[in-house]
Coordinates of C-alpha atoms and ligand atoms in Angstrom, one line a residue:
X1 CA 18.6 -14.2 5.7
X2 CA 16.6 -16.5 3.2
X3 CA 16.6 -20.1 4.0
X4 CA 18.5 -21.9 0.6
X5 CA 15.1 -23.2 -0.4
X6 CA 13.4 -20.1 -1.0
X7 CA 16.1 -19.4 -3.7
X8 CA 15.6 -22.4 -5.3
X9 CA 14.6 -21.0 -8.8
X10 CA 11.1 -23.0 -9.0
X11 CA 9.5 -20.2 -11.8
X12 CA 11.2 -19.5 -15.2
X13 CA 13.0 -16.5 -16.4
X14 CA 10.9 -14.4 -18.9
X15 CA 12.3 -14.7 -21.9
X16 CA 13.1 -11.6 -23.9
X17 CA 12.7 -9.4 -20.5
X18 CA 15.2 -6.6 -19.6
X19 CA 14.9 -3.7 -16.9
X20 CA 14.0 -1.5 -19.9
X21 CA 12.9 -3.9 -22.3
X22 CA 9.2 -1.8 -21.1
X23 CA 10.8 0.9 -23.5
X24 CA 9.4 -1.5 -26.6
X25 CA 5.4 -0.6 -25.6
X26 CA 3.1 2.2 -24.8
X27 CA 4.1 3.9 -21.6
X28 CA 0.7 5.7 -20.1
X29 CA 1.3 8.3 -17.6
X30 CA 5.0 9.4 -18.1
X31 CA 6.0 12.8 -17.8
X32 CA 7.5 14.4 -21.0
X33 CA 11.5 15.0 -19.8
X34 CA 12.7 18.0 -21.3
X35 CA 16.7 17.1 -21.2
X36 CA 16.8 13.5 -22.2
X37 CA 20.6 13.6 -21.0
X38 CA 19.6 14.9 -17.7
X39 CA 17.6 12.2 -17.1
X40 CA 20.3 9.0 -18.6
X41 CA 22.4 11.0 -15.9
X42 CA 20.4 10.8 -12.9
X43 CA 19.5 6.8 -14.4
X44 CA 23.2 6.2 -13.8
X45 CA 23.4 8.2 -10.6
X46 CA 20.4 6.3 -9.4
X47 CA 21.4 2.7 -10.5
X48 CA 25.1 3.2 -8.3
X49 CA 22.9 4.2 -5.2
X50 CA 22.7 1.9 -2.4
X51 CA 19.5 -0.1 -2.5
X52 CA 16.3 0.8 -0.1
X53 CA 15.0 -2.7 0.7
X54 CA 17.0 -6.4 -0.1
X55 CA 16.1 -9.6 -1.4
X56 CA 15.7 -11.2 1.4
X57 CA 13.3 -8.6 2.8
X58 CA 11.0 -9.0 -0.5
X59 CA 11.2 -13.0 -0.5
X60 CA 10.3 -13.1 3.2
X61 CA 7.1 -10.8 2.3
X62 CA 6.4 -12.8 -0.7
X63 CA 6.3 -15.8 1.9
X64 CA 4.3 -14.2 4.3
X65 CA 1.7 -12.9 1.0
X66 CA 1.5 -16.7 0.1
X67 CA 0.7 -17.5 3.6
X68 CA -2.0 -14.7 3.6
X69 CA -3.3 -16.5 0.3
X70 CA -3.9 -19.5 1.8
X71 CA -5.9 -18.1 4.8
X72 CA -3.1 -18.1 7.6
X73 CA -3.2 -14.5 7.5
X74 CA -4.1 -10.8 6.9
X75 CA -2.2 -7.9 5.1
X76 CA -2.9 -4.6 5.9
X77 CA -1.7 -1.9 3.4
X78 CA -1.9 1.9 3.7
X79 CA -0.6 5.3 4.0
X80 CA -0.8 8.5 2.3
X81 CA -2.2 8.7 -1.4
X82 CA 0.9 10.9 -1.9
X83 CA 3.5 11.2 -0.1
X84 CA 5.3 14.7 -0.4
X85 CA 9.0 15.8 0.2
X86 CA 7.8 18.4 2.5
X87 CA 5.8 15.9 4.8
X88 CA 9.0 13.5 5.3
X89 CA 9.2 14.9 9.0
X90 CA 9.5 13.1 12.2
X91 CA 5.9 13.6 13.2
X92 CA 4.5 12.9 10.3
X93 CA 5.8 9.2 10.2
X94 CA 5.8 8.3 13.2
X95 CA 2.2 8.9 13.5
X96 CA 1.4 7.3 10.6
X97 CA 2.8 4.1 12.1
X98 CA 2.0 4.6 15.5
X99 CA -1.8 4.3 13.6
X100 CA -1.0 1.5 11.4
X101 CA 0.5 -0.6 14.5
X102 CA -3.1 0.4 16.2
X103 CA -4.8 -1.2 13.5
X104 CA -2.6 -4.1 13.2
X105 CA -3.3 -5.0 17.1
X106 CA -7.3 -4.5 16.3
X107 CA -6.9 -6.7 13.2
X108 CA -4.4 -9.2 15.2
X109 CA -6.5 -9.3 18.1
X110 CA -9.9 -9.7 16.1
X111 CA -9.3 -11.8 13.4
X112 CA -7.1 -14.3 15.4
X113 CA -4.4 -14.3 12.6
X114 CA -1.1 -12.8 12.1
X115 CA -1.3 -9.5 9.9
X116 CA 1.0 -8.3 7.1
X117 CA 1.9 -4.8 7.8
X118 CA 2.7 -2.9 4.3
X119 CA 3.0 1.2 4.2
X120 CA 1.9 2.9 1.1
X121 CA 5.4 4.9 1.6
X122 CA 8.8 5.2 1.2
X123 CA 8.6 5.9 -2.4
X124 CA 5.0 6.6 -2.9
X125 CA 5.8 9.4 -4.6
X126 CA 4.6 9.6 -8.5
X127 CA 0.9 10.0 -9.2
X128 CA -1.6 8.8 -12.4
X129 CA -3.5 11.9 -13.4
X130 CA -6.6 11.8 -16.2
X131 CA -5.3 15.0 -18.1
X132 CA -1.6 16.2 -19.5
X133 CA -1.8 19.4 -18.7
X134 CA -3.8 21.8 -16.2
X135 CA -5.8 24.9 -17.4
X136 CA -6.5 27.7 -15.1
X137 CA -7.9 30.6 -16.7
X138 CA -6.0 31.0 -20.5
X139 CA -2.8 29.3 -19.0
X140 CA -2.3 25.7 -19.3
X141 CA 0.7 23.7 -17.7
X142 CA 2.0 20.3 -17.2
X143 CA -0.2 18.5 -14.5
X144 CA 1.1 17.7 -11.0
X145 CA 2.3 14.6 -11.4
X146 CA 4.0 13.8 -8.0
X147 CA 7.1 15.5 -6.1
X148 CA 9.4 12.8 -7.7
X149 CA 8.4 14.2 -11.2
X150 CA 7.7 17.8 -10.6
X151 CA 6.2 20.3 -8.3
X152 CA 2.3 21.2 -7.2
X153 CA 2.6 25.2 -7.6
X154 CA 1.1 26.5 -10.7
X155 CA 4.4 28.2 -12.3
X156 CA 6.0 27.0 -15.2
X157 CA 9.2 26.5 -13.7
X158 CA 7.4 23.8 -10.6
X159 CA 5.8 21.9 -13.5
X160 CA 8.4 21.2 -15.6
X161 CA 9.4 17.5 -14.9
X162 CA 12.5 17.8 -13.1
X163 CA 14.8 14.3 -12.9
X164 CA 16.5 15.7 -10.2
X165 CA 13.8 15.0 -7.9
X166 CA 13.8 11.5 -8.8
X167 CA 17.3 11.2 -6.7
X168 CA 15.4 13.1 -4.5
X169 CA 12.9 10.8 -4.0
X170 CA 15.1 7.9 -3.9
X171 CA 17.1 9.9 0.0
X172 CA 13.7 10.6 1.1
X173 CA 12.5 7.2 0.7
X174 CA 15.7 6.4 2.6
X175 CA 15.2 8.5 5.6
X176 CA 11.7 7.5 5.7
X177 CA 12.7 3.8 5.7
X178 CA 15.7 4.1 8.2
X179 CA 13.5 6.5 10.7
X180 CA 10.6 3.6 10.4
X181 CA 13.1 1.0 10.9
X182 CA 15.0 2.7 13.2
X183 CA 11.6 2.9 15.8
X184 CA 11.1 -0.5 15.1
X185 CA 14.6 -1.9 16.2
X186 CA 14.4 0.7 19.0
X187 CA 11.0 -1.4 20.6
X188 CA 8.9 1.5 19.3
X189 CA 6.3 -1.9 18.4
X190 CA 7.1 -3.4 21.6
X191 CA 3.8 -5.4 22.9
X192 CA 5.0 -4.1 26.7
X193 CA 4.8 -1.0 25.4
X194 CA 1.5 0.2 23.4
X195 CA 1.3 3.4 24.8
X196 CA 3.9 4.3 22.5
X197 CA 1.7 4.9 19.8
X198 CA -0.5 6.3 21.4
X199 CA -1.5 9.6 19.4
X200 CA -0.9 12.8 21.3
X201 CA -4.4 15.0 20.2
X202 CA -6.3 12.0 20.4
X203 CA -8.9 12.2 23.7
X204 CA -12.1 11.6 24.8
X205 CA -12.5 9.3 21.8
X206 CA -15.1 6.8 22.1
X207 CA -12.9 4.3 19.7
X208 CA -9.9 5.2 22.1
X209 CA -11.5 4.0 25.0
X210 CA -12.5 0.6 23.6
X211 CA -9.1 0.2 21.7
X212 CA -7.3 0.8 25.0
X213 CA -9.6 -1.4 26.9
X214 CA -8.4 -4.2 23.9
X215 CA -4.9 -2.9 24.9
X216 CA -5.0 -3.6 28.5
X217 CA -6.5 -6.9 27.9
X218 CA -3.9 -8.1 25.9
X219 CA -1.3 -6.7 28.5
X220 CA -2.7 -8.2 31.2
X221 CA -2.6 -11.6 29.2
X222 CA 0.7 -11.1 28.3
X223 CA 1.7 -10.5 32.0
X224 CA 0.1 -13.4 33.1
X225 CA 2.1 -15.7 30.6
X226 CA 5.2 -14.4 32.1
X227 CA 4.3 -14.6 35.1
X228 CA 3.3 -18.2 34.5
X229 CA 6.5 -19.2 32.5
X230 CA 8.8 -16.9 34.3
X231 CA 10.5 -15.4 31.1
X232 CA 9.9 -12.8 29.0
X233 CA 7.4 -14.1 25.5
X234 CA 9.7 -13.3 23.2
X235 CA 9.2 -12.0 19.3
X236 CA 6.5 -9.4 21.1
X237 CA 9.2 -6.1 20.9
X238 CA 9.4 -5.9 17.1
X239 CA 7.3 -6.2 14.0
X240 CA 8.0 -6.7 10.4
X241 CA 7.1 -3.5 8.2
X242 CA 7.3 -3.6 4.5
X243 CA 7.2 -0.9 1.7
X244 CA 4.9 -0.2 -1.3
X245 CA 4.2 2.1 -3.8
X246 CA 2.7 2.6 -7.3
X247 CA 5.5 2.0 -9.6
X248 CA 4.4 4.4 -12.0
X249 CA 7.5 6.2 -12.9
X250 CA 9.2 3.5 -15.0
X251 CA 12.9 5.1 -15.2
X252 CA 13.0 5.4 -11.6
X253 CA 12.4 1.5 -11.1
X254 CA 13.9 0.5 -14.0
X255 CA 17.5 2.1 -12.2
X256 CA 16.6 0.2 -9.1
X257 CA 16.0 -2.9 -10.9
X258 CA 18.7 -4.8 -10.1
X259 CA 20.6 -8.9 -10.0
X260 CA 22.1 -9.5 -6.5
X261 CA 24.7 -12.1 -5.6
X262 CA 23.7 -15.4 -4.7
X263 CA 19.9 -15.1 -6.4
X264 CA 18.5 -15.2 -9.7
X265 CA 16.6 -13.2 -11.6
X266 CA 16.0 -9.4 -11.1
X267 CA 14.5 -7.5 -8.3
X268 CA 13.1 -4.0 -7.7
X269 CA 15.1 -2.7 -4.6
X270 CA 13.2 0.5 -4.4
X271 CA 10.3 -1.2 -2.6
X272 CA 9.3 -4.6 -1.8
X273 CA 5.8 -4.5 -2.7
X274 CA 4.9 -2.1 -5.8
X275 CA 2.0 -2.5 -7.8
X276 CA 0.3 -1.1 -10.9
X277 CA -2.1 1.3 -11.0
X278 CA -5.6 1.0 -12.7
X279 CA -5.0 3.4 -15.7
X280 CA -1.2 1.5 -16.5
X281 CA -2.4 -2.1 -16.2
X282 CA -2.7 -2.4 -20.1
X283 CA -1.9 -6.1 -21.1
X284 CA 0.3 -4.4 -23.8
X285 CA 1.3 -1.6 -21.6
X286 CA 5.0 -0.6 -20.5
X287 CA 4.0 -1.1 -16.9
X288 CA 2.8 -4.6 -17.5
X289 CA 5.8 -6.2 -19.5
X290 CA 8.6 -4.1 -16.8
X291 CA 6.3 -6.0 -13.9
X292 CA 6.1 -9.5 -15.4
X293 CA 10.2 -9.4 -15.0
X294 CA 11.1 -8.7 -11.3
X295 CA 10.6 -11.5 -8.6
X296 CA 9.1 -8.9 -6.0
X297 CA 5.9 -10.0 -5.1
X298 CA 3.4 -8.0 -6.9
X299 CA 0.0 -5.9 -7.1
X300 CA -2.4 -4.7 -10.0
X301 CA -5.2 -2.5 -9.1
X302 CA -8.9 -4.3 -10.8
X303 CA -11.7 -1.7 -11.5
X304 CA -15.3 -2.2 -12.8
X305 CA -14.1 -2.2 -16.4
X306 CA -12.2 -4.8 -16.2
X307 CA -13.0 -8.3 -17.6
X308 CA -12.9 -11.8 -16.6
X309 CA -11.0 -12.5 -19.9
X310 CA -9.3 -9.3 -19.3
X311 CA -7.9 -10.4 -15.8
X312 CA -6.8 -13.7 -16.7
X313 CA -4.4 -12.5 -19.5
X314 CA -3.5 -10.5 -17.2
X315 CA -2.8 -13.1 -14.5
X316 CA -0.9 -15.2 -17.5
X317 CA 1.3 -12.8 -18.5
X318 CA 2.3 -11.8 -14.1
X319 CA 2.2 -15.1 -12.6
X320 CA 2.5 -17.4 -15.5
X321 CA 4.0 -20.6 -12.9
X322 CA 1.6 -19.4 -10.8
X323 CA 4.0 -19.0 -8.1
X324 CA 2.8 -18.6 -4.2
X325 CA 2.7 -15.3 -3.1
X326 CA 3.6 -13.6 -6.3
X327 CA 0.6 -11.6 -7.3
X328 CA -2.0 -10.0 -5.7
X329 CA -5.2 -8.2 -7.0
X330 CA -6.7 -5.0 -5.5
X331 CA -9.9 -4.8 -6.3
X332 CA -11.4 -1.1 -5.7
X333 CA -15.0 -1.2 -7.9
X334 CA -16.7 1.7 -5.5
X335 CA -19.8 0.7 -3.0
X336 CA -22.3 1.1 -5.9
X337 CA -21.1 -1.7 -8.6
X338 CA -18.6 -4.1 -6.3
X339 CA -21.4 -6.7 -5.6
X340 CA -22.4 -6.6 -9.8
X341 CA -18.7 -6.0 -10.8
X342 CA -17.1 -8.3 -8.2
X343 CA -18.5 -11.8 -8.9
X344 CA -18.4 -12.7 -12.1
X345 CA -14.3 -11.8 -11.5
X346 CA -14.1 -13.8 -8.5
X347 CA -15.7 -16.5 -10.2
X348 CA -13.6 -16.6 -13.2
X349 CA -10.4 -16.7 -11.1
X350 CA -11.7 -19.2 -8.7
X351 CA -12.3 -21.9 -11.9
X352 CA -8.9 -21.5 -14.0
X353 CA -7.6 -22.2 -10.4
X354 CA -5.1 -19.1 -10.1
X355 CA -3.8 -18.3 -6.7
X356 CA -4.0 -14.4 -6.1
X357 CA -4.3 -12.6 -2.5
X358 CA -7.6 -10.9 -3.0
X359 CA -7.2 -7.1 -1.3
X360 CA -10.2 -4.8 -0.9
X361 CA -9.2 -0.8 -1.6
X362 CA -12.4 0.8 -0.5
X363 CA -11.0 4.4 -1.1
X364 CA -10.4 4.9 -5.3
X365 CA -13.9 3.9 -6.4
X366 CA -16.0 5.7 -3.5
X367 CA -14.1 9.8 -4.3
X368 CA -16.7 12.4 -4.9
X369 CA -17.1 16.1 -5.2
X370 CA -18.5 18.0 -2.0
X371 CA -20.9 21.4 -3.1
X372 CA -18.3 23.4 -1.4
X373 CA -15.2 22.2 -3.8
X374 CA -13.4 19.7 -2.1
X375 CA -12.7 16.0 -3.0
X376 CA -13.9 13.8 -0.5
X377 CA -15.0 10.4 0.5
X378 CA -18.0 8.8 2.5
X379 CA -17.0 7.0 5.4
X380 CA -20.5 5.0 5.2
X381 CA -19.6 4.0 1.2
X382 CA -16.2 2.5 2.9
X383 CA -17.6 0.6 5.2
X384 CA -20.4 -0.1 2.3
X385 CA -18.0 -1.7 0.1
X386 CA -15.5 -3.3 2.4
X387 CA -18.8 -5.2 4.0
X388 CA -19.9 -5.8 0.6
X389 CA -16.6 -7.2 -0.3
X390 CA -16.6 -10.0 2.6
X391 CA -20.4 -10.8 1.4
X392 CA -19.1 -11.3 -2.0
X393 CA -16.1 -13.3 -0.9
X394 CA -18.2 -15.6 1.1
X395 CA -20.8 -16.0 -1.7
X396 CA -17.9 -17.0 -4.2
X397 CA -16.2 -19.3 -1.7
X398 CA -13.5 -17.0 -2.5
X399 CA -11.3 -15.1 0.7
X400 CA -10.5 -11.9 1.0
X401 CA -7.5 -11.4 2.5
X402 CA -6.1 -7.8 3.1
X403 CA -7.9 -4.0 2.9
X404 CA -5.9 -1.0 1.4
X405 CA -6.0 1.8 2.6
X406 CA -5.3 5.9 2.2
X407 CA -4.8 7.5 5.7
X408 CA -2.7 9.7 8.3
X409 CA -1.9 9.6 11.7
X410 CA -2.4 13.7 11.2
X411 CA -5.1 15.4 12.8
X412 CA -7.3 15.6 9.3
X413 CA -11.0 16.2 8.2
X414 CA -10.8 14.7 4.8
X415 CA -13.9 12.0 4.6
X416 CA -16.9 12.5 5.8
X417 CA -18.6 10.6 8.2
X418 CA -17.4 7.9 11.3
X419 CA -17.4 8.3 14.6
X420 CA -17.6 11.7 15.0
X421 CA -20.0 12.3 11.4
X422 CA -17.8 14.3 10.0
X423 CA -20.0 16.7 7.4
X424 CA -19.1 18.5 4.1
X425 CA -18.2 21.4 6.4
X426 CA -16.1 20.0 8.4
X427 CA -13.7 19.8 5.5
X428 CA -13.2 23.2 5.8
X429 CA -11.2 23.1 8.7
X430 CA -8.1 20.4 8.5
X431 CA -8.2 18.9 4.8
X432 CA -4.8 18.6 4.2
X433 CA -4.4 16.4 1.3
X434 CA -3.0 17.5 -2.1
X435 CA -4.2 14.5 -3.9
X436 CA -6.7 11.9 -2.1
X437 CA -8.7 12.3 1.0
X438 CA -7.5 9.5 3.8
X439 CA -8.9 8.1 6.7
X440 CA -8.1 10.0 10.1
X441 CA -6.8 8.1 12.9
X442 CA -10.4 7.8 14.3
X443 CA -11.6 6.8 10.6
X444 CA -8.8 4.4 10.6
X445 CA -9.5 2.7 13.9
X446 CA -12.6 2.4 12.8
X447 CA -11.8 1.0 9.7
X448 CA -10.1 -1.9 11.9
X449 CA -13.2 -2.4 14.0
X450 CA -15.2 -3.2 11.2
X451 CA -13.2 -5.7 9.3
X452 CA -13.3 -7.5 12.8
X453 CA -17.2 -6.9 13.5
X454 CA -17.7 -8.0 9.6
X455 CA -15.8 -10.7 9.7
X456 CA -16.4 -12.4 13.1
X457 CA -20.7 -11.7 11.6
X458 CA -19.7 -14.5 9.1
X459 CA -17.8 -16.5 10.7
X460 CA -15.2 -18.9 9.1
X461 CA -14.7 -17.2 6.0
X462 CA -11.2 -16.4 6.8
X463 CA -10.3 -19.5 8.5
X464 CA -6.9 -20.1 10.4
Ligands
PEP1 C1 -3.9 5.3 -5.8 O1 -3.8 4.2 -5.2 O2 -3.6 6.3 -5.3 C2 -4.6 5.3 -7.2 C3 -4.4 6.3 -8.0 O3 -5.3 4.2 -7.3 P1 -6.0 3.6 -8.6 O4 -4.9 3.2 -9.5 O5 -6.7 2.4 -8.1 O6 -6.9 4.6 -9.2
CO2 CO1 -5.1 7.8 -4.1

């Protein structure tokens, strides 16, 4: 439960906001609904639904993202760059954590600081695309936008945006939520226990051996405080796990977009942490003026196009009280421009004095085409621009405070490169994704390894 001072209502109500008052402006990226009663139906359906996260959960994060602002600790966010209905399976989530639980322990263990452990799921379900519609040969349909708008098979009838998916969407986020939660409660993140995430396939893994030589280290330490106190350290059996997506899909949150007894304001109870995509972060924009209403703590994504001038309207109109916690800004400029595109942002930010948590995606501006067809990503342009990123940071006397990050706990050869060198061919044989490529578990581990390596290289620049 929140203590009574975190309700205290320190920031003003927007005025003239309202869970659809985004209606007003230019909506980019909404499908076109071909039964406009359909979808007011499954609005209503959607808005009597029990919520999937509560205000208490999101203030708590929002705490814990102010903390991370002010150096005391590290958020790690990631999952798949799609989730699909067909992937909400037992396996397929509990791996996912079981690898984001790994990373948290490097990060934890590395950095010295508590981390801030967000999935990209439960909900990430809608996807930006560049075009309308798809052409394949003389037949042209409605792009893929997601499973919660329609389907990926090329047919008229999977393409045609569908709201029932959107209630859809709304039980699977549930069951992913309750099964994560669920593990959780069950000591699934128990510090006694880390072999329970350990992955099954994974052997002979160079990273596995030193991660499990970091494992055993810690257990013996633990051991040898209880042996010294003679009680159990307590708080080390569970974890705190928060949700995110892209709130993209503006009727979806706009019927989760709630007031709750004994608080103010409104809050999106679909997620606790959604942000706004690159191509929807218009100042003007639908996205922007439903975003500057809810009191979850929020996320824009920043690429190279964007401005100084740009991003502090931006921060103005989504954290005008400049409220702790509140807004974060993903920066994802790819390895080649973030030390050009990077600064002069930082900079600007840094002298109006605006608190953000600064996050590093790695993923969205490093995505290129292999010669054998597939969409891929560099492991080396990853590490590139998350080492880049700390270098920046430092130079700007500016911190960088989280990574985000695409990636499965399934067995998948979807970037090149890491530990093992994965090549162009390699895709061939387990690329899995329908949208992104993520980082593998290895990739992933890896990933955690060099965040620590980077960061312990420079010292003080996150500082407890
Ligand atoms: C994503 O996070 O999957 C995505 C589409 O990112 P961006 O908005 O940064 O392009
Ligand atoms: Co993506």
């Amino acid at each position: 439960m929140p203590t009574p001072d975190r309700n205290l209502r320190s920031v003003d109500l927007p005025a003239d906001w309202a869970p659809d008052s985004w209606r007003a402006r230019p909506a980019l990226q909404m499908p076109t609904y071909p039964d406009a009663a359909a979808l007011a139906g499954v609005q209503a359906e959607l808005g009597a639904l029990p919520p999937l996260v509560t205000s208490w959960e999101i203030l708590a994060l929002k705490q814990q993202l102010a903390e991370a602002q002010e150096g005391r600790r590290f958020l790690l966010q990631g999952g798949d760059c799609a989730e699909s209905f067909s992937d909400c399976t037992s396996d397929v989530i509990s791996n996912r954590l079981k690898v984001l639980l790994q990373m948290s322990l490097v990060l934890v263990h590395g950095l010295r600081l508590p981390v801030v452990r967000v999935g990209r799921f439960a909900g990430q379900y809608a996807k930006p695309r560049s075009a309308d519609m798809e052409t394949r040969g003389d037949v042209s349909l409605p792009s893929y936008r997601g499973d919660v708008v329609n389907g990926p098979e090329f047919t008229p009838e999977a393409r045609v945006p569908d709201p029932r998916r959107m209630v859809k969407a709304h039980a699977r986020s549930a069951m992913t939520m309750n099964f994560v939660r669920s593990l959780i409660d069950g000591g699934f993140a128990d510090l006694h226990h880390p072999e329970y995430w350990d992955l099954r396939w994974v052997t002979h893994s160079p990273l596995a051996d030193e991660y499990h030589r970091m494992v055993s280290g810690i257990g013996d330490a633990v051991r040898f405080m209880e042996t010294l106190s003679g009680s159990q350290v307590h708080n080390l059996n569970r974890v705190d796990f928060y949700t995110s997506h892209e709130a993209l899909l503006l009727p979806y949150e706009e019927a989760q977009t709630r007031q709750v007894p004994r608080q103010w304001g409104w809050f999106n109870l679909s997620t606790h942490f959604p942000w706004i995509g690159m191509r929807t972060a218009a100042l003007e924009g639908a996205h922007t003026e439903y975003f500057r209403g809810i009191r979850n703590p929020i996320a824009v994504k920043v690429g190279p196009s964007v401005t100084p001038d740009q991003l502090l309207a931006l921060i103005d109109v989504l954290n005008p009280d400049d409220e702790p916690g509140r807004l974060s800004l993903i920066h994802r400029m790819g390895a080649a421009q973030v030390a050009e595109k990077l600064p002069p942002l930082l900079e600007a930010v840094k002298r109006d004095g605006r608190r953000v948590l600064w996050i590093c995606d790695p993923m969205h501006g490093n995505t290129e085409s292999t010669s054998n067809g597939f969409k891929t990503r560099r492991f080396d342009k990853i590490r590139g621009e998350i080492e880049q990123s700390f270098d920046v940071h430092a130079a700007a006397g500016t911190r960088l405070g989280g990574v985000h990050l695409e990636l499965t706990g399934e067995e998948v050869t979807e970037c090149t490169g890491g530990a093992r060198d994965l090549t162009d061919v390699d895709l061939e044989r387990a690329y899995r994704s329908t949208v992104d490529p993520r980082l593998n578990y290895e990739q992933a581990l890896e990933t955690a390894m060099l965040i620590v390596r980077k960061q312990s290289q420079l010292g003080s620049a996150v500082r407890v």
